[in-house]
Amino acid sequence: MEAVIRVQRLGADQWESYRQVRLAALTDSPEAYASTLEREQVFDEWTWRSRLSENGTFLATRHGVVAGTATGLFPGEQSSPGEQGGATTRDRMLVAMWVLPDHRGTGVAQALVEAVVGWAREDGAERVLLSVVDTNEVGRRLYERMGFALTGRAEPLARDLSRSELELQLRL
């Protein structure tokens, strides 16, 4: 049976669904994010709604089950200094990418990246930038297969200075 993957952009009314998947991401892969589960668990409804109204956040389902999420941001929005890298106002950032473990390797990640890139392209962006931890070979290979290339910028990972976040870009 062929996997049916659907990706939708979330609106502010869907804040509870987004909260659930975001907290699951922070629980499953805390090392992948600049934020923490403890920090975001206490966010109020307004904070979740504003996150969804200020950017392009996408939710993927596979066979009708939540399978992952990714967000496109304007530089400077909800990002740490390391996430901004060499971004300009003509760029968009791909952040908060996560696929549930049972759905990895099924095409969900590619569909989410395509959704964020499409959002950026429609908005007139020139590039999409992202950061990937140097030990995340699977993620880096996915991004490179999709046309992203290293920019040469790298920042030490704040919580583990022995590792780095590598910046990749896709020119649109």
Short mmCIF file of C-alpha atoms in Angstrom, two decimals:
data_model
loop_
_atom_site.label_atom_id
_atom_site.label_comp_id
_atom_site.label_asym_id
_atom_site.label_seq_id
_atom_site.Cartn_x
_atom_site.Cartn_y
_atom_site.Cartn_z
CA MET A 1 0.00 0.00 0.00
CA GLU A 2 1.41 3.38 -1.03
CA ALA A 3 1.87 5.96 1.72
CA VAL A 4 -0.50 8.90 1.56
CA ILE A 5 1.35 11.94 2.86
CA ARG A 6 -0.48 15.23 3.23
CA VAL A 7 1.08 18.49 4.35
CA GLN A 8 -0.94 21.48 5.47
CA ARG A 9 0.00 24.90 6.70
CA LEU A 10 -1.29 25.42 10.22
CA GLY A 11 -3.28 28.45 11.24
CA ALA A 12 -3.65 29.96 14.68
CA ASP A 13 -6.84 27.93 15.29
CA GLN A 14 -4.75 24.74 15.16
CA TRP A 15 -2.48 25.76 18.02
CA GLU A 16 -3.35 22.74 20.17
CA SER A 17 -2.31 20.28 17.46
CA TYR A 18 0.92 22.19 16.94
CA ARG A 19 1.61 22.34 20.68
CA GLN A 20 1.21 18.57 20.93
CA VAL A 21 3.61 17.77 18.08
CA ARG A 22 6.13 20.42 19.12
CA LEU A 23 6.31 19.10 22.68
CA ALA A 24 6.67 15.57 21.29
CA ALA A 25 9.61 16.76 19.17
CA LEU A 26 11.29 18.38 22.16
CA THR A 27 10.77 15.16 24.15
CA ASP A 28 12.06 12.84 21.40
CA SER A 29 15.01 14.89 20.15
CA PRO A 30 15.94 17.56 22.72
CA GLU A 31 19.47 17.85 21.34
CA ALA A 32 18.15 19.03 17.97
CA TYR A 33 16.59 22.27 19.19
CA ALA A 34 17.72 25.55 20.70
CA SER A 35 14.65 25.53 22.97
CA THR A 36 13.71 23.06 25.69
CA LEU A 37 10.67 21.06 26.68
CA GLU A 38 10.60 22.79 30.07
CA ARG A 39 10.54 26.23 28.43
CA GLU A 40 7.76 25.48 25.95
CA GLN A 41 5.51 23.41 28.24
CA VAL A 42 4.54 26.61 30.06
CA PHE A 43 3.70 28.64 26.93
CA ASP A 44 0.16 29.97 27.03
CA GLU A 45 -2.42 29.79 24.25
CA TRP A 46 -1.51 33.27 22.96
CA THR A 47 2.14 32.26 22.50
CA TRP A 48 1.21 29.16 20.51
CA ARG A 49 -1.30 31.08 18.39
CA SER A 50 1.18 33.87 17.64
CA ARG A 51 3.81 31.36 16.53
CA LEU A 52 1.39 30.00 13.96
CA SER A 53 0.24 33.39 12.70
CA GLU A 54 3.73 34.86 12.26
CA ASN A 55 5.36 32.19 10.10
CA GLY A 56 4.80 29.17 7.89
CA THR A 57 4.37 26.13 10.11
CA PHE A 58 3.44 22.88 8.42
CA LEU A 59 2.05 19.61 9.74
CA ALA A 60 2.43 16.36 7.83
CA THR A 61 0.13 13.39 8.17
CA ARG A 62 0.69 9.93 6.77
CA HIS A 63 -2.34 7.71 6.38
CA GLY A 64 -4.25 10.27 8.44
CA VAL A 65 -1.86 10.13 11.42
CA VAL A 66 0.34 13.06 12.49
CA ALA A 67 3.80 12.31 11.14
CA GLY A 68 5.90 15.48 11.46
CA THR A 69 6.28 19.22 11.41
CA ALA A 70 8.55 21.96 10.04
CA THR A 71 8.51 25.74 10.21
CA GLY A 72 9.63 28.48 7.87
CA LEU A 73 10.64 31.75 9.53
CA PHE A 74 11.74 35.20 8.53
CA PRO A 75 15.28 35.89 9.81
CA GLY A 76 15.24 37.10 13.40
CA GLU A 77 11.82 35.59 14.29
CA GLN A 78 11.85 33.08 17.12
CA SER A 79 15.39 32.02 16.33
CA SER A 80 18.57 31.97 18.31
CA PRO A 81 21.68 33.81 17.05
CA GLY A 82 23.14 30.54 15.74
CA GLU A 83 20.00 29.85 13.74
CA GLN A 84 20.24 33.19 11.93
CA GLY A 85 23.75 32.66 10.54
CA GLY A 86 24.23 34.84 7.47
CA ALA A 87 20.53 35.40 6.85
CA THR A 88 19.17 38.57 5.27
CA THR A 89 15.64 39.88 4.86
CA ARG A 90 15.49 38.14 1.44
CA ASP A 91 16.01 34.75 3.12
CA ARG A 92 13.75 32.38 4.98
CA MET A 93 14.83 29.89 7.63
CA LEU A 94 13.80 26.24 7.82
CA VAL A 95 13.60 25.38 11.54
CA ALA A 96 11.90 23.02 13.97
CA MET A 97 11.96 20.09 11.53
CA TRP A 98 10.86 16.82 13.12
CA VAL A 99 9.39 13.53 11.95
CA LEU A 100 7.93 11.00 14.36
CA PRO A 101 10.17 7.92 14.62
CA ASP A 102 7.62 5.55 13.03
CA HIS A 103 7.42 7.79 9.95
CA ARG A 104 11.12 8.38 9.29
CA GLY A 105 12.37 7.18 5.93
CA THR A 106 8.88 7.31 4.39
CA GLY A 107 9.04 10.61 2.47
CA VAL A 108 7.50 12.74 5.23
CA ALA A 109 10.67 14.79 5.78
CA GLN A 110 11.01 15.50 2.07
CA ALA A 111 7.35 16.59 1.87
CA LEU A 112 7.85 18.97 4.81
CA VAL A 113 11.00 20.51 3.32
CA GLU A 114 9.18 20.95 -0.01
CA ALA A 115 6.32 22.72 1.80
CA VAL A 116 8.65 25.20 3.53
CA VAL A 117 10.61 25.81 0.32
CA GLY A 118 7.34 26.39 -1.56
CA TRP A 119 6.19 28.84 1.13
CA ALA A 120 9.50 30.73 0.86
CA ARG A 121 9.38 30.78 -2.94
CA GLU A 122 5.80 32.12 -2.95
CA ASP A 123 6.89 34.82 -0.53
CA GLY A 124 9.65 35.96 -2.92
CA ALA A 125 12.60 34.72 -0.89
CA GLU A 126 15.97 34.29 -2.57
CA ARG A 127 17.28 31.53 -0.30
CA VAL A 128 16.21 29.08 2.36
CA LEU A 129 18.75 28.58 5.13
CA LEU A 130 18.89 25.90 7.80
CA SER A 131 21.25 24.60 10.43
CA VAL A 132 21.97 20.96 11.07
CA VAL A 133 24.07 19.49 13.87
CA ASP A 134 27.31 18.06 12.46
CA THR A 135 26.51 14.60 13.84
CA ASN A 136 23.12 14.45 12.06
CA GLU A 137 24.29 12.69 8.90
CA VAL A 138 20.80 11.48 7.95
CA GLY A 139 19.39 15.01 8.06
CA ARG A 140 22.33 16.49 6.21
CA ARG A 141 22.07 13.90 3.42
CA LEU A 142 18.33 14.62 3.06
CA TYR A 143 18.94 18.36 2.72
CA GLU A 144 21.79 17.86 0.25
CA ARG A 145 19.63 15.50 -1.88
CA MET A 146 17.06 18.28 -2.00
CA GLY A 147 19.59 20.80 -3.33
CA PHE A 148 20.87 22.43 -0.13
CA ALA A 149 24.60 23.10 0.05
CA LEU A 150 26.95 24.04 2.86
CA THR A 151 27.59 27.77 3.14
CA GLY A 152 30.87 27.35 5.04
CA ARG A 153 29.35 28.86 8.18
CA ALA A 154 29.37 26.81 11.38
CA GLU A 155 28.59 27.71 14.98
CA PRO A 156 29.47 25.77 18.11
CA LEU A 157 26.46 24.02 19.57
CA ALA A 158 25.67 25.96 22.75
CA ARG A 159 24.87 22.91 24.88
CA ASP A 160 27.85 20.84 23.61
CA LEU A 161 30.85 22.84 22.40
CA SER A 162 32.44 19.71 20.93
CA ARG A 163 29.73 19.75 18.22
CA SER A 164 28.74 22.34 15.63
CA GLU A 165 25.69 23.50 13.74
CA LEU A 166 26.42 23.64 10.02
CA GLU A 167 24.56 26.17 7.88
CA LEU A 168 23.12 24.99 4.56
CA GLN A 169 21.34 27.01 1.88
CA LEU A 170 19.08 26.46 -1.07
CA ARG A 171 19.04 29.23 -3.67
CA LEU A 172 15.56 29.76 -5.09
#
